XYZ file of C-alpha atoms in Angstrom:
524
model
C 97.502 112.506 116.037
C 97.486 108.676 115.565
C 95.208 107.300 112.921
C 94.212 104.355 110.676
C 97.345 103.500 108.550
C 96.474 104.718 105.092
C 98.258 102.059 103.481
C 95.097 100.050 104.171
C 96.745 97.509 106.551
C 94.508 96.168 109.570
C 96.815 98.038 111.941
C 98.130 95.963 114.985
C 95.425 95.747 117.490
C 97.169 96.365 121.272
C 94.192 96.054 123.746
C 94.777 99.079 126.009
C 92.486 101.240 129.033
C 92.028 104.513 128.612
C 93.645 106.525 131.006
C 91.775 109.627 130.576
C 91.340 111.088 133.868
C 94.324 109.726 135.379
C 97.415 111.590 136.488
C 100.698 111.018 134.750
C 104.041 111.941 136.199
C 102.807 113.360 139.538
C 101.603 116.364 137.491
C 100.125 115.710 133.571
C 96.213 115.008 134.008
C 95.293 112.962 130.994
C 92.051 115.036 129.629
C 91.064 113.228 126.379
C 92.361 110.649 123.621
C 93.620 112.627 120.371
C 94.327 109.334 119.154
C 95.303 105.254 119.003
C 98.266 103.695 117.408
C 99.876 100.579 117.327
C 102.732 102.320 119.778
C 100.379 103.745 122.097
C 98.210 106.142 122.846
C 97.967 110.473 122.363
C 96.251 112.255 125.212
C 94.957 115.950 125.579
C 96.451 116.513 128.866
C 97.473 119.625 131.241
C 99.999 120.088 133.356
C 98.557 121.017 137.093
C 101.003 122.859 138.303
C 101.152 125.499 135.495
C 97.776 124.770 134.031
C 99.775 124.288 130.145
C 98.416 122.097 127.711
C 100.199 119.657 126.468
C 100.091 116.411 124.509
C 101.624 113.100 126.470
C 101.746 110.391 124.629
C 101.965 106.907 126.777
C 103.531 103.790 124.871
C 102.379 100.856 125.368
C 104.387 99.116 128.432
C 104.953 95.707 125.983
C 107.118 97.675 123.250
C 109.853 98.212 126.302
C 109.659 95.284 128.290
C 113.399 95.774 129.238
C 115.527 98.300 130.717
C 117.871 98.858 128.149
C 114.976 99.576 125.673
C 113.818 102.011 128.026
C 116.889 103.824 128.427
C 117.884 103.966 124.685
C 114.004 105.588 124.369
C 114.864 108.325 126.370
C 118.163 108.256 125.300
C 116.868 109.117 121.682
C 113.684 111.343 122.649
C 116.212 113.540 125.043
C 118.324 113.899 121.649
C 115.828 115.150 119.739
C 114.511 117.422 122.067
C 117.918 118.952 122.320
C 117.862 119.909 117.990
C 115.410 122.924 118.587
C 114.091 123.178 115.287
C 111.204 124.654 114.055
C 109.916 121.816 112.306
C 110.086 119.334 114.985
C 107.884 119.216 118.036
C 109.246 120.056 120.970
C 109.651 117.344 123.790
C 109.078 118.648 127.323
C 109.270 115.707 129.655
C 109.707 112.472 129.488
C 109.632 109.279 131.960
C 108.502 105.719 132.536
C 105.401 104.788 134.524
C 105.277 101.888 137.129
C 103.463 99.867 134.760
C 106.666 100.056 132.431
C 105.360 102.104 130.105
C 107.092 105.039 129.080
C 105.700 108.117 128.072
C 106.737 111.814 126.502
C 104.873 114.986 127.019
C 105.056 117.665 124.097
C 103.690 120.738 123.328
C 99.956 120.661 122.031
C 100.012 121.303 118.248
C 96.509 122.236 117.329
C 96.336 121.341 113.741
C 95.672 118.059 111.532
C 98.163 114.962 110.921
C 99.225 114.625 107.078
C 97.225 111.723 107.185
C 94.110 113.598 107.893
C 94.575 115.849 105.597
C 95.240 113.384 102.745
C 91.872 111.716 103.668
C 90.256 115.312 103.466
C 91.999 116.864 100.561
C 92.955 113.821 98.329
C 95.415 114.537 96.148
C 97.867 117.504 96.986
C 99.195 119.934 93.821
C 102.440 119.583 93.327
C 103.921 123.026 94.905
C 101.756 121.809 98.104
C 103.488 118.528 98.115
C 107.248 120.057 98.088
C 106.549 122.976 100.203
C 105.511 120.059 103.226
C 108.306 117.778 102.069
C 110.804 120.228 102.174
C 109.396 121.239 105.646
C 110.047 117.817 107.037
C 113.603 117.582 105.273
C 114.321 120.779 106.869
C 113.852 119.059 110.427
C 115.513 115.818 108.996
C 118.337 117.574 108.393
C 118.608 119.219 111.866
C 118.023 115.704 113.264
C 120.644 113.717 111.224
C 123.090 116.544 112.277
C 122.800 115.341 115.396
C 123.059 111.727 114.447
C 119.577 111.097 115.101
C 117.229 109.061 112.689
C 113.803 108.658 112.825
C 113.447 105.486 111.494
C 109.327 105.919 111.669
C 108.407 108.195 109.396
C 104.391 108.165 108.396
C 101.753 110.588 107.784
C 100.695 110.473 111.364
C 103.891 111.391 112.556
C 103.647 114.639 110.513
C 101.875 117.446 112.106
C 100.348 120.487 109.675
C 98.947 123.466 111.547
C 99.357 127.574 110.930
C 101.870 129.803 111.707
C 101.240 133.267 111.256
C 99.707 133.237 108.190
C 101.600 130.264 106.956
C 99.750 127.384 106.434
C 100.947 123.472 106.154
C 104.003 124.408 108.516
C 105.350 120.972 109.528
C 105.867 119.784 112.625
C 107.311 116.246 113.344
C 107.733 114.136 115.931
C 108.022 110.493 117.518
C 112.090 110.726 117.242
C 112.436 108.857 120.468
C 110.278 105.836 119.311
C 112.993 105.098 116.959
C 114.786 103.156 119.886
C 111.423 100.783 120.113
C 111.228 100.052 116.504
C 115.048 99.424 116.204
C 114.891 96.806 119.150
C 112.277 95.415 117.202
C 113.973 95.039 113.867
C 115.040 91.499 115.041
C 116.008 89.280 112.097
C 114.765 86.606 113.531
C 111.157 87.661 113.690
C 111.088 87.895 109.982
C 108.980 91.275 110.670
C 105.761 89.826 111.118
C 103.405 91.992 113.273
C 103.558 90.842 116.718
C 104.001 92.363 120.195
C 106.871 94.326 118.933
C 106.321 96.641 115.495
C 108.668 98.209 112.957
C 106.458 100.939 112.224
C 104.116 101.320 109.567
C 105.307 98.779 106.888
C 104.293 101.378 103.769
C 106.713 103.857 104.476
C 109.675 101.366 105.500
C 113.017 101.050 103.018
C 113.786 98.120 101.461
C 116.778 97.613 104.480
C 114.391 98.266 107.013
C 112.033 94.977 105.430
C 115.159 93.189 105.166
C 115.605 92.857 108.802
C 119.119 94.862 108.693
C 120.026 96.612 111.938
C 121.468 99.883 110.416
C 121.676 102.966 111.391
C 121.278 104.910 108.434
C 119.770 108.256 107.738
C 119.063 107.218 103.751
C 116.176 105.040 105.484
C 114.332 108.517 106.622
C 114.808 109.992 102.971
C 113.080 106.979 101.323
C 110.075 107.386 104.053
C 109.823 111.117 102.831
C 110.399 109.667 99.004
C 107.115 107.645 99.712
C 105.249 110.403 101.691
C 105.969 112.861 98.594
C 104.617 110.320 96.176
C 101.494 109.771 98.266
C 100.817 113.459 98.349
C 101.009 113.535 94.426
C 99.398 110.122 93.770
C 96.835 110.165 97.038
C 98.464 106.501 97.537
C 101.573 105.075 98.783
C 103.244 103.233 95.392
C 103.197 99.953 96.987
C 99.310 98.542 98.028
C 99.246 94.806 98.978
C 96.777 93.293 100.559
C 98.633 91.001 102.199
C 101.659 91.591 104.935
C 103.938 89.417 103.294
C 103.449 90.961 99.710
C 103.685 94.329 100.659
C 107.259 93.453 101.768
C 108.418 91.550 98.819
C 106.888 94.952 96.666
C 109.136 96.756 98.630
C 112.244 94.583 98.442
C 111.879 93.752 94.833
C 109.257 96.213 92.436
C 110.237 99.425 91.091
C 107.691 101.785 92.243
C 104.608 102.662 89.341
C 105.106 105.849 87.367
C 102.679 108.277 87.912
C 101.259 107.640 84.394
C 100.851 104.225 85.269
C 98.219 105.596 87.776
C 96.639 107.772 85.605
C 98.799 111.180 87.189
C 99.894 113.784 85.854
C 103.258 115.037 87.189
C 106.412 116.927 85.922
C 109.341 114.718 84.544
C 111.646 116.192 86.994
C 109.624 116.126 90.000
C 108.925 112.441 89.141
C 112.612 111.888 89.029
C 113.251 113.532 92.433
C 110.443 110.710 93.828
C 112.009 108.007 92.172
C 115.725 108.375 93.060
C 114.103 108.720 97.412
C 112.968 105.640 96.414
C 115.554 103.567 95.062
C 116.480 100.226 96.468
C 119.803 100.675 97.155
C 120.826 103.478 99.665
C 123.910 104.702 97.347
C 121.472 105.511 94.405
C 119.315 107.336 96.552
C 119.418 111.376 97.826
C 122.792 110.988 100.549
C 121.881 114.089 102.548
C 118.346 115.568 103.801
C 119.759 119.249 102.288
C 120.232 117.601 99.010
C 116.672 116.006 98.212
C 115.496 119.310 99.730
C 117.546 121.226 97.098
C 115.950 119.306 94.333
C 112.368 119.932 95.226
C 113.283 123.816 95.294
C 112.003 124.299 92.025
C 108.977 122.844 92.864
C 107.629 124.895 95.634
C 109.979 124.008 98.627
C 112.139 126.785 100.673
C 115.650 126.323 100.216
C 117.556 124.865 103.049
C 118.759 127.370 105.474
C 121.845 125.186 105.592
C 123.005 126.450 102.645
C 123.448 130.014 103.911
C 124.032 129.447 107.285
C 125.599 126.898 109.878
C 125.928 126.365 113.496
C 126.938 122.889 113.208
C 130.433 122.498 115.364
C 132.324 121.260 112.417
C 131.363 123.732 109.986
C 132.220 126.281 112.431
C 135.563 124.722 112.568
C 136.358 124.727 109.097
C 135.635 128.237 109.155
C 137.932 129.056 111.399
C 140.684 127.386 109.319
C 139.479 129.277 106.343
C 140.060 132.631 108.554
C 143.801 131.681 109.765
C 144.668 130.981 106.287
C 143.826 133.980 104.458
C 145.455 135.223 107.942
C 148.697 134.003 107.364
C 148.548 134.376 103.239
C 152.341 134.623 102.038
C 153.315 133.540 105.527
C 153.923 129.647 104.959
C 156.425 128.864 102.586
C 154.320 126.588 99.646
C 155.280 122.779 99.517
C 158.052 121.868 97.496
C 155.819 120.601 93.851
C 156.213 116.809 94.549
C 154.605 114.168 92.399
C 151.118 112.878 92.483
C 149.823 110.815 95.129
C 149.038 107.199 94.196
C 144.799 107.340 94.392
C 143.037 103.820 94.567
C 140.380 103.874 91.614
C 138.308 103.109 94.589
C 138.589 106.280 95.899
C 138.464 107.909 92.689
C 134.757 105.867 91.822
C 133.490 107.264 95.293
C 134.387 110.834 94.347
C 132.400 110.352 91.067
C 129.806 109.173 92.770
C 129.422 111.958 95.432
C 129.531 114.294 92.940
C 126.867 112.926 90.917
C 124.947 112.323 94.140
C 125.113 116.153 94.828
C 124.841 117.658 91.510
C 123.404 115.343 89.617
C 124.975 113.292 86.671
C 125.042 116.309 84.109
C 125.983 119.276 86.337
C 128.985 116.506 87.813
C 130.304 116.005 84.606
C 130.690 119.940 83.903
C 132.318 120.560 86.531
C 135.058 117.859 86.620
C 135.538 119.020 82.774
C 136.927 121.988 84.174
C 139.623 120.376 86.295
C 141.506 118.544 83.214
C 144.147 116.429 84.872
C 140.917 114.593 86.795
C 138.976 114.519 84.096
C 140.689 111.898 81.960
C 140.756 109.734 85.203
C 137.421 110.071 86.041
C 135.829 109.493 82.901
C 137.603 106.417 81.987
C 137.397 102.926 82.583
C 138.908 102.771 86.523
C 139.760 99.302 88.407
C 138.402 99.761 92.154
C 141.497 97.626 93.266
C 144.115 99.309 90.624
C 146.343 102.639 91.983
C 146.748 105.552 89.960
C 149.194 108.463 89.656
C 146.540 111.383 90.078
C 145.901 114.697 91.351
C 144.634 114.672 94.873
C 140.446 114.683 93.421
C 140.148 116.332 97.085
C 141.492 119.454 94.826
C 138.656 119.382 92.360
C 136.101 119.340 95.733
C 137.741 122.117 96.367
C 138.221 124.367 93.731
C 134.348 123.384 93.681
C 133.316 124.531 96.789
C 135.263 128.035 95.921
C 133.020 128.275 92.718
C 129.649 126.635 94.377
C 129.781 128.079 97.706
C 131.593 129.906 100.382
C 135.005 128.688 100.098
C 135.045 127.181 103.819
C 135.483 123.672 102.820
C 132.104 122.458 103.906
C 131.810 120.374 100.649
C 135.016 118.766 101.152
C 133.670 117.701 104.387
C 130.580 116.263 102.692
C 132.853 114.119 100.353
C 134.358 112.632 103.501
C 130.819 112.160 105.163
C 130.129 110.057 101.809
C 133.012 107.891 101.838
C 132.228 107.298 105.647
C 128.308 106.305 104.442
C 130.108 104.080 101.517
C 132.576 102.419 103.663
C 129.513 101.652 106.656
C 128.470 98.545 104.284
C 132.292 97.295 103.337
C 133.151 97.661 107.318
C 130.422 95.385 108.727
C 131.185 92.597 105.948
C 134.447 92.885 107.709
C 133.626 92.782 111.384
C 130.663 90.946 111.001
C 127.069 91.601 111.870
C 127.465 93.779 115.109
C 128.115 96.760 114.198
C 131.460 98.466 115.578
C 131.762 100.638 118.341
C 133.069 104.119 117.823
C 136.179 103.621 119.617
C 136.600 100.542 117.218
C 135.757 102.509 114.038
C 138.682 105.085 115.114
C 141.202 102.209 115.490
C 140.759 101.294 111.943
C 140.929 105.105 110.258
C 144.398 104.152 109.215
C 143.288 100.646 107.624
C 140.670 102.870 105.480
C 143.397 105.446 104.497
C 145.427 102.833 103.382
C 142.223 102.051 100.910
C 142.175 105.428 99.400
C 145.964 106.709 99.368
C 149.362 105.560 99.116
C 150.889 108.416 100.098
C 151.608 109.474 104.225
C 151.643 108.313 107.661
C 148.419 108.157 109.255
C 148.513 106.635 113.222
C 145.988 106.793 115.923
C 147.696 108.588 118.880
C 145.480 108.446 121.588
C 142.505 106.522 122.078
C 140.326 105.912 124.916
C 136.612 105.812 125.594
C 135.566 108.907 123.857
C 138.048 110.201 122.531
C 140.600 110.025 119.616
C 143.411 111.780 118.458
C 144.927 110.939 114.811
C 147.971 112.429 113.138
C 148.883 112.460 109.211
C 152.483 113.327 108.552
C 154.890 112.548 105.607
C 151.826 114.104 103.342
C 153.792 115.983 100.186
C 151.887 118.447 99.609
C 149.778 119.191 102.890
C 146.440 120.968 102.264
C 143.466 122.242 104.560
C 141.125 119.927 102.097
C 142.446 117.180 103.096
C 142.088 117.630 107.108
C 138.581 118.505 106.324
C 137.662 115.491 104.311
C 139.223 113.233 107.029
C 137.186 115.423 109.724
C 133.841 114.926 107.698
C 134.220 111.236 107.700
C 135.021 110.695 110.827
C 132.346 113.092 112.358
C 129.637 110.961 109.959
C 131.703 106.848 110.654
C 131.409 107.943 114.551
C 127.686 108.512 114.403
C 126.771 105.927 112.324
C 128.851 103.717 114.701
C 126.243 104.804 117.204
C 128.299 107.840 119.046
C 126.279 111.057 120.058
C 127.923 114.667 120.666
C 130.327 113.935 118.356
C 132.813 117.159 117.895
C 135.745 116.889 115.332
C 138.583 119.333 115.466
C 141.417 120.002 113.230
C 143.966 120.791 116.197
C 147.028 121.436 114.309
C 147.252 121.728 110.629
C 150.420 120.938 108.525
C 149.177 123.312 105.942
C 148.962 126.211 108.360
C 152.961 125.585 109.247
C 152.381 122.682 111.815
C 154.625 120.082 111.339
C 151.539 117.588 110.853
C 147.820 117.568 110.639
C 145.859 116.434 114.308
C 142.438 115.438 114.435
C 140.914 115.144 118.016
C 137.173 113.427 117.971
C 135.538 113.215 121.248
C 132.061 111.871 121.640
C 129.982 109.693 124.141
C 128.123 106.489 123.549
């Protein structure tokens, strides 16, 4: 399962015993090495008391050399044990051995990494290449749902084997790892290979080589950017041979065309490879379920997201939609008031989201059809300047009537943007330590103020884990707007680090409650 970086790096040499033979956790016998990384070490190994096979793999006890890295480890692999999807390895156990090394046990995928089968097959045709990508965005997705990010992503880490008669299906793992490699994204060790590794250097975003501590799921979507133009090139687009010059490639080259290596590959497909791998994390896919969109012309299966959710927030919204066609004709409509000052900042960030989704062409169709945005979208706008405009959160969702199922979830994504936009402007203004999520609550009406002119937006409760806000004094109250504000919060609390976030729309001022309540609880 671990093998040879194919990036063609000497890979970090970590002298370790085998400990084939040896009993792990008082019941997994370790029967033989499936493979060696710079992490640790993949055994064959059975479990005693049930006689199951299994797969444990045993890090080595340097990479958590304190208790806090330990914990976040099985903080992170407990996480993504708990996503259940079929794409992503299950983890069965988990624990820490008295040498200090920790170690997971997972179920035994019999099967070949990516990596192996690049060496075998070369290069992969292109509807091969999607249909794998799209396999791993699929889990991605699942993942990022639950605010985990895998930080790690590498051939190795990608399992192919056969289901059924399916071939290629995907299985990934090495979620929990992600704690190691973050405690080892120091910027003071300038990322040179030492007892502590980022991963494998090939597949890392620009950020990542920076030294930046973020937690940002646009990281994993430039990892699968560079897996999908190995499997179409049958080489990673940046080969240096040494450390340092790999890095700077990274940081500072665009990425070769495929016609620059002699490839031949369809316009479109090449476009979907070079946006994953853009430099900046705005210009890139925002969402796992959007890259995965654009490769469905190519081979992959569509997202299942887009049909159906489980996720607690789209259930929400759902919810809403069902009381209000409920109480139809029941609330008396807002009084027409004027519109709402918008900051052109806000305005820019809606452009760009819908760009982001739909790409540049399909965006500008569709805000043509809203004609008292248009003329404000399409001009000249001043991120600092205010504007008399329509609420744009209306053009999301007359959108999301025409594009899809009417409950809102797009609206939600805008607000999941603007939280992802607003991560970079927030720790410029708190500094290099990222907030905590009951911080990042206590400033929601700071960033309102950014976007709006227009209500009353105060934090009623706070406490550790939970949150209650209230917007009154809105003129015109709408469900869209409660759901944008409940998308960005769900997405600023987990990139502020929180876990089981939930995000409720308690009272709605559109439904005939005198003002709209949000209640976020989560744990850290």
């Amino acid at each position: 399962m671990l093998t040879p970086d194919p990036s063609g790096l000497p890979p970090t040499t970590v002298a370790t015993r085998s400990l084939v033979g040896a009993i792990i956790g008082g019941k997994y016998r370790l029967r033989r090495v499936l493979g060696r990384g710079g992490m640790g070490t993949v055994y064959k190994a059975e479990n005693v008391a049930i006689g199951r096979t299994v797969a444990v793999k045993v890090l080595h006890h340097h990479l958590a050399d304190e208790g806090v890295t330990i914990a976040r480890f099985q903080r992170e692999a407990r996480a993504a044990a708990s996503v259940g999807h079929e794409n992503i390895v299950d983890v069965l156990d988990m624990g820490v051995e008295p040498s200090g090394a920790p170690y997971t046990v997972m179920e035994y995928v019999r099967g070949k990494s990516l990596a192996q089968a690049l060496r075998d097959d070369g290069r992969f045709d292109p509807t091969r290449a999607a249909r794998i990508a799209g396999q791993v965005l699929a889990a991605l997705a699942a993942a990022h749902g639950e605010g985990i990010i895998h930080r790690d992503l590498k051939p190795e880490n990608v399992m192919l084997t056969v289901q059924g008669k399916k071939r290629d299906h995907v299985k990934l793992f090495d979620f929990g790892v992600a704690a190691i490699i973050d405690s080892a994204m120091d910027p003071s060790s300038d990322l040179t290979p030492s007892g502590k590794t980022m991963g494998t250097p090939a597949f890392a975003a620009p950020e990542q080589i920076l030294g930046r501590r973020v937690r940002d799921a646009r990281v994993d979507l430039y990892a699968v950017g560079v897996l999908l133009y190995q499997m179409l090139a049958g080489r990673v687009p940046f080969e240096r041979p040494t450390f340092p010059e790999l890095c700077r490639a990274i940081t500072d080259e665009p990425a070769p065309t495929f016609a620059q290596l002699g490839v031949e590959v369809d316009p479109r497909l090449e476009a979907v490879v070079h946006k994953a791998l853009e430099k900046d994390p705005d210009d890139r896919f925002q969402y796992a379920e959007e890259m995965c969109e654009a490769l469905v012309p190519f081979g992959a299966e569509p997202p299942v997201e887009l049909f159906e959710s489980t996720d607690t927030l789209t259930m929400e919204l759902r919810q809403l939609r069902a009381r209000e066609v409920e109480l139809e004709g029941r609330v008396a409509a807002p009084a027409h008031a004027a519109p709402p000052q918008v900051s052109g900042m806000a305005l820019l960030e809606i452009a760009a989201f819908l760009e982001a989704r739909f790409g540049a062409e399909r965006a500008a169709a569709l805000v043509d059809q809203h004609p008292a945005l248009s003329g404000a979208l399409r001009g000249t706008l001043d991120p600092g300047a205010w504007y008399a405009s329509p609420r744009p959160i209306t053009l999301i969702e007359q959108i999301d009537r025409a594009e899809g199922r009417g409950d809102r979830k797009l609206v939600a994504e805008a607000g999941r943007f603007l939280a992802q936009r607003a991560a970079a402007s927030a720790r410029d203004a708190l500094g290099a330590h990222a907030p905590t999520p009951e911080l990042l609550f206590s400033h929601v009406p700071e960033i309102w103020g950014r976007y709006l002119q227009v209500g009353e937006v105060t934090v009623a409760k706070l406490g550790r884990g939970y949150g209650r806000l209230e917007i009154a004094g809105f003129p015109e109250p709408s469900l869209g707007l409660a759901a944008a504000v409940a998308g960005y919060l769900d997405e600023a609390l987990r990139i502020a680090g929180a876990r089981d976030v939930d995000v409720r729309v308690a009272r709605a001022a559109a439904l005939g409650d005198d003002r709209d309540v949000l209640e976020a609880t989560w744990s850290s």
